[in-house]
Structure formats: structure tokens, C-alpha cells
CSV table of C-alpha atoms in Angstrom, one decimal:
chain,number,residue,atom,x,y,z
A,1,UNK,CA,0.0,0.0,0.0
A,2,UNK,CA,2.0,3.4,-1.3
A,3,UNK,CA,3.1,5.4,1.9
A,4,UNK,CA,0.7,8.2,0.9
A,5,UNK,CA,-2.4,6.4,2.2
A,6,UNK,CA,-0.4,6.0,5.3
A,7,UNK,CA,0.6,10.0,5.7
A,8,UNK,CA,-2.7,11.0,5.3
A,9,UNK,CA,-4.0,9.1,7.4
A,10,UNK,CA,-2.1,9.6,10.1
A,11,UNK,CA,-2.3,13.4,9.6
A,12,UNK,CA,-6.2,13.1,9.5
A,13,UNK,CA,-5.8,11.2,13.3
A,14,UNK,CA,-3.8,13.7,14.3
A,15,UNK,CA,-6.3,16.5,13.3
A,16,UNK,CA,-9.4,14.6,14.8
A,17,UNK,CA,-8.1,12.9,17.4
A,18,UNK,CA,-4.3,14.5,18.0
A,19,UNK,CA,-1.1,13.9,18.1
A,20,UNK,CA,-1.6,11.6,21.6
A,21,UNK,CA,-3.6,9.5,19.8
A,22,UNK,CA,-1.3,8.9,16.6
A,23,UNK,CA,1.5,7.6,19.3
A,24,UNK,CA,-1.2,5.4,20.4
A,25,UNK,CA,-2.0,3.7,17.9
A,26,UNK,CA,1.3,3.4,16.7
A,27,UNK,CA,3.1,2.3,19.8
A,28,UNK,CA,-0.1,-0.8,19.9
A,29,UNK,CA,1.1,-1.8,16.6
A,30,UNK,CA,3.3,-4.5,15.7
A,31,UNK,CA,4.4,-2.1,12.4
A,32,UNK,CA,7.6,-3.5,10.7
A,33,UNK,CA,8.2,0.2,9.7
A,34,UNK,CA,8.1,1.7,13.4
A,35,UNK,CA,5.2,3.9,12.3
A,36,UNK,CA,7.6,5.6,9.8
A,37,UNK,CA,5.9,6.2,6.5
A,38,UNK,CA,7.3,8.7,3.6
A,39,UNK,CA,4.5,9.4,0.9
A,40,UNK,CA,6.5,7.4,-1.9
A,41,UNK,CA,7.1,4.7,0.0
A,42,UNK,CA,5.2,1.1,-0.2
A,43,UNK,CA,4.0,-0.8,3.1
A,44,UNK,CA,2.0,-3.8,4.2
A,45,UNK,CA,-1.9,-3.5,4.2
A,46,UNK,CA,-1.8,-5.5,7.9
A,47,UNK,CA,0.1,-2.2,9.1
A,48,UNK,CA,-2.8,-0.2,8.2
A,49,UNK,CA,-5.3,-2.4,9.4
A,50,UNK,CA,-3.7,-2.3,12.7
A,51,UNK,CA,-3.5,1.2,12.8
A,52,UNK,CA,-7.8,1.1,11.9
A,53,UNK,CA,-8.5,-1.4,14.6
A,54,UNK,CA,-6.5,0.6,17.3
A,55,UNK,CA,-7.9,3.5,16.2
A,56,UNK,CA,-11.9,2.1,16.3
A,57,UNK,CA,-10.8,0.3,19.7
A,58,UNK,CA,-9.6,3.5,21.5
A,59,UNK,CA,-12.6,5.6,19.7
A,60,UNK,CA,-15.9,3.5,19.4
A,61,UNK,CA,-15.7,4.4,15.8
A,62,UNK,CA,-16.3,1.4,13.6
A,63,UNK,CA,-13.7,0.4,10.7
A,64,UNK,CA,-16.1,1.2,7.9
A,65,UNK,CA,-17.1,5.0,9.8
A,66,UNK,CA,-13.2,5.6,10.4
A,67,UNK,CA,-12.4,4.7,6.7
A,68,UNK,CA,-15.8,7.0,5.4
A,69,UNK,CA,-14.5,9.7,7.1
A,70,UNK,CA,-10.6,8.9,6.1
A,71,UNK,CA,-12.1,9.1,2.2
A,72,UNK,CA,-13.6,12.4,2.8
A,73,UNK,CA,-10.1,13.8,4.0
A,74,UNK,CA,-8.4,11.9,1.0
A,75,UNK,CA,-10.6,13.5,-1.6
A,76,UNK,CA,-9.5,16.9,-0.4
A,77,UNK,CA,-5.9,15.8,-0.7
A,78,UNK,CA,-6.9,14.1,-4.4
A,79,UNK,CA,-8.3,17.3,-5.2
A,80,UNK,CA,-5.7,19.8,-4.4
A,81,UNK,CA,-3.1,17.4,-5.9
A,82,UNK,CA,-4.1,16.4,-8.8
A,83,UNK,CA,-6.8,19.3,-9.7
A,84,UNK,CA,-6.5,18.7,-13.4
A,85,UNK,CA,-7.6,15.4,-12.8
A,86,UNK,CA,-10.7,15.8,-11.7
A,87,UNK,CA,-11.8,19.0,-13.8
A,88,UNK,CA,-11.8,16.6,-16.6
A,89,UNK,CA,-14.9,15.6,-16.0
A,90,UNK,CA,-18.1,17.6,-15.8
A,91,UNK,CA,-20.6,14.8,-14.0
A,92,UNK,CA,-20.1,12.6,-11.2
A,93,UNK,CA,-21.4,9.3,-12.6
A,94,UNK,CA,-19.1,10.1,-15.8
A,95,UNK,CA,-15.9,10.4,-13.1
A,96,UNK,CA,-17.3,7.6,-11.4
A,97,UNK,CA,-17.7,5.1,-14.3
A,98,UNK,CA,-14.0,6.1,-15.7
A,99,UNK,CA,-12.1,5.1,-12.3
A,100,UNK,CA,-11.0,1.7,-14.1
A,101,UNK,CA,-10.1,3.3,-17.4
A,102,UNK,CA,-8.9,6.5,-17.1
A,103,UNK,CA,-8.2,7.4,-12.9
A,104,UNK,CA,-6.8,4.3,-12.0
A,105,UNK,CA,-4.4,4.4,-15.5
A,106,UNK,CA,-3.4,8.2,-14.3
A,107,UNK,CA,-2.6,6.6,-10.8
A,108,UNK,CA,-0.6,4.0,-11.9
A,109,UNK,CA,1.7,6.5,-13.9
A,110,UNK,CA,2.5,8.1,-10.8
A,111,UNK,CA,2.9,4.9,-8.5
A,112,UNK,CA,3.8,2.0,-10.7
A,113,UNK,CA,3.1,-0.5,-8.1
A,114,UNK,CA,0.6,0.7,-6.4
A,115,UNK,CA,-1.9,-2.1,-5.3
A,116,UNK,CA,-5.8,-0.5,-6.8
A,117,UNK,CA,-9.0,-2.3,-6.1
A,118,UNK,CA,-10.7,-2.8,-9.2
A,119,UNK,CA,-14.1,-1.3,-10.4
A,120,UNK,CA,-16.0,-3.2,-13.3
A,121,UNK,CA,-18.9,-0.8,-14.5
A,122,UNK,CA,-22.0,-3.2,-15.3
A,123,UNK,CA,-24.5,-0.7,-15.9
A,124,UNK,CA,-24.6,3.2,-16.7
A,125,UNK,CA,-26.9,5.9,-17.4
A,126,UNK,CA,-27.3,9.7,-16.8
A,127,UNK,CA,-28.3,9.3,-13.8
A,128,UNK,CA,-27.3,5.8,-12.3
A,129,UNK,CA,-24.3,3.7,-12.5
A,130,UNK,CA,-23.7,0.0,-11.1
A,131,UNK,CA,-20.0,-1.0,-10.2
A,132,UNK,CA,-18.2,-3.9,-8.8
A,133,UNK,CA,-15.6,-3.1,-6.4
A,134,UNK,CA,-13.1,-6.1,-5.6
A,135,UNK,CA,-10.2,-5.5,-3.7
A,136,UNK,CA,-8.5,-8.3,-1.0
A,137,UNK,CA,-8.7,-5.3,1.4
A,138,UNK,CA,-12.1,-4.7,1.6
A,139,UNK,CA,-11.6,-1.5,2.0
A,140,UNK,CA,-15.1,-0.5,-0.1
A,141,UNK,CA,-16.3,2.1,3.0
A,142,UNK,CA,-13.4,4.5,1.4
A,143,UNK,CA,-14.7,3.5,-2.0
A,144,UNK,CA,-18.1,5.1,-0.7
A,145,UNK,CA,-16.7,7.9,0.9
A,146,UNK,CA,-14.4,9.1,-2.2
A,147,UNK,CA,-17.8,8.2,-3.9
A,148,UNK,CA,-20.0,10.7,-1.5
A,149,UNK,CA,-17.5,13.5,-1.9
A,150,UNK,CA,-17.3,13.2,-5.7
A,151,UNK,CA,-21.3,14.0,-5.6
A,152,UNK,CA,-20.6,17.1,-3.7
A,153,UNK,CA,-17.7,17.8,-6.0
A,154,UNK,CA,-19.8,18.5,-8.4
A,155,UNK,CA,-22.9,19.7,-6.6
A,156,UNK,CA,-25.0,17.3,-7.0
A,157,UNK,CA,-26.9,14.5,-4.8
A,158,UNK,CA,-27.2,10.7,-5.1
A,159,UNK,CA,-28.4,7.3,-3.4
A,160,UNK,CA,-25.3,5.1,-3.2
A,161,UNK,CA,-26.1,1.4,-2.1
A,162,UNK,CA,-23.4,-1.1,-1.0
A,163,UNK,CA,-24.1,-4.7,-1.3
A,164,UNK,CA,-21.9,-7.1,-0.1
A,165,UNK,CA,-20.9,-10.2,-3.0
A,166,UNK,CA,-18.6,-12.0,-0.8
A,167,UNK,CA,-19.5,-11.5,3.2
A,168,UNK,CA,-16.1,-10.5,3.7
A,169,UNK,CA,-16.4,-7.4,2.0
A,170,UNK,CA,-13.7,-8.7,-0.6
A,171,UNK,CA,-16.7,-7.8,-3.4
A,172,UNK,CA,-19.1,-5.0,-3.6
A,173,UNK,CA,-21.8,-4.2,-5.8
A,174,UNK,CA,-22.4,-0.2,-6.0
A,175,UNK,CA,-26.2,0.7,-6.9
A,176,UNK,CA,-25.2,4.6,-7.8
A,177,UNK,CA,-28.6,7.1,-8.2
A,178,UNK,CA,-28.2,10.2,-8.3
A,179,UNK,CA,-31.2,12.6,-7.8
């Protein structure tokens, strides 16, 4: 998992919770790199999964609220980033339906071996869209959030359904409407 994901979220801890909190969960971790991240760098999924479950332990916060909110802090960091990215597109379900083909392509230019869920678009309109996420991390509540904050990106409103394929989260049908 590229060392980005790690920064930011460690910085988003520190803003909500503070820096107390980020040497918490860091000193409860068994993290082969110390709790040292750089934004280029590449680490193990299992460190950042330790960092979630100390984090919803010590906050009453479930995984899949921590990682909602973590995508709406991401997006922000997405957008001032990588602003041409994202004025490509004009509508949310077009952004939305492109994240295999185009986002995910641009990504991957960046970080070469990054390690991206994948998102198969099985049906599109104007106004809906219905994705499969897959992804061994199961990490499909930051799908959603990045999902949430691409509607208000572009001003606009939508009924996003997650239905779990595979209980363990590992597949995810999105039912995308917007209103």
C-alpha cells in the first residue's frame, strides 16, 4: 500500500483525534516500519489495518465509519493534488464510471506498483451507474466515501447502495442514483 495512504491518514488522526492518539496507535502496533511512513514509499496492508482497529478500539468508531471519514479527507488531498484530474470531467457518474479506465491508469503513472482495487462498470446511465468493487482489502467504506465526496464535488446528490458479494467485504456491488 503506497506510503501516501499512510501519511494522510495519520495526519487526518492527528487532526481529529491529535497527536496523543497517533503515538497510540502506533506504539499498539506491531508495524515493521516503526510507524515511519514517507508518501513514496510502499508498506503492508496488515500495518494499516492495525492502525484502523486501534484507532476504532480506543474511539468506538467502527472500521467502515473511520475509513468514510478517512475518504472524505483523502478526496480533499486528491483534489488539491491532482486538480486537473478531476476538472476533466463535468458529472459525477461520468468520473465515477471512468475510475478503471482513465483514474486508476493516471494513478498508476504516478505509483507503478501501487496495489488498486478494481471497479467493473456493469450498468450506466445519466443518472445511475452499477460497479463492482473487488479488492482483497475490503476496503469498499473508502470507496463510498471518495464516492460521497465526488457528488458534492460536483454539486449534485445521489443514493449510493453497498451490497456485499462475498461477506467479507472482498466484493461489492455499488447501486449509484443520483437525484
Amino acid at each position: 500500500m503506497k506510503g501516501i495512504v499512510f501519511t494522510e491518514f495519520l495526519d487526518l488522526v492527528e487532526t481529529k483525534f491529535g497527536l496523543e492518539m497517533v503515538d497510540t496507535i502506533i506504539s499498539a502496533s506491531d508495524l515493521d516500519s516503526n510507524g515511519i511512513y514517507t508518501s513514496i514509499g510502499t508498506y503492508k496492508f496488515s500495518e494499516m489495518l492495525q492502525l484502523l482497529q486501534h484507532l476504532s478500539a480506543r474511539t468506538d468508531i467502527s472500521i467502515d465509519n473511520l475509513l468514510l471519514v478517512y475518504a472524505e479527507h483523502f478526496f480533499g488531498v486528491l483534489e488539491d493534488s491532482y486538480p486537473g484530474l478531476l476538472a476533466t470531467y463535468s458529472d459525477p457518474i461520468e468520473m465515477l464510471a471512468s475510475i478503471e479506465d482513465h483514474i486508476h491508469v493516471e494513478v498508476r503513472k504516478i505509483y507503478p506498483d501501487a496495489e488498486l482495487p478494481t471497479f467493473k462498470v456493469i450498468e450506466k446511465t445519466e443518472n445511475s451507474l452499477i460497479m463492482i468493487y473487488k479488492s482483497s482489502r475490503a476496503m469498499h467504506h473508502f470507496g463510498l466515501g471518495l464516492m460521497n465526496k465526488t457528488f458534492e464535488y460536483f454539486n449534485s446528490v445521489a443514493v449510493i447502495e453497498l451490497e456485499k458479494i462475498k461477506e467479507d467485504g472482498t466484493e461489492v456491488k455499488f447501486i449509484v442514483n443520483k437525484k
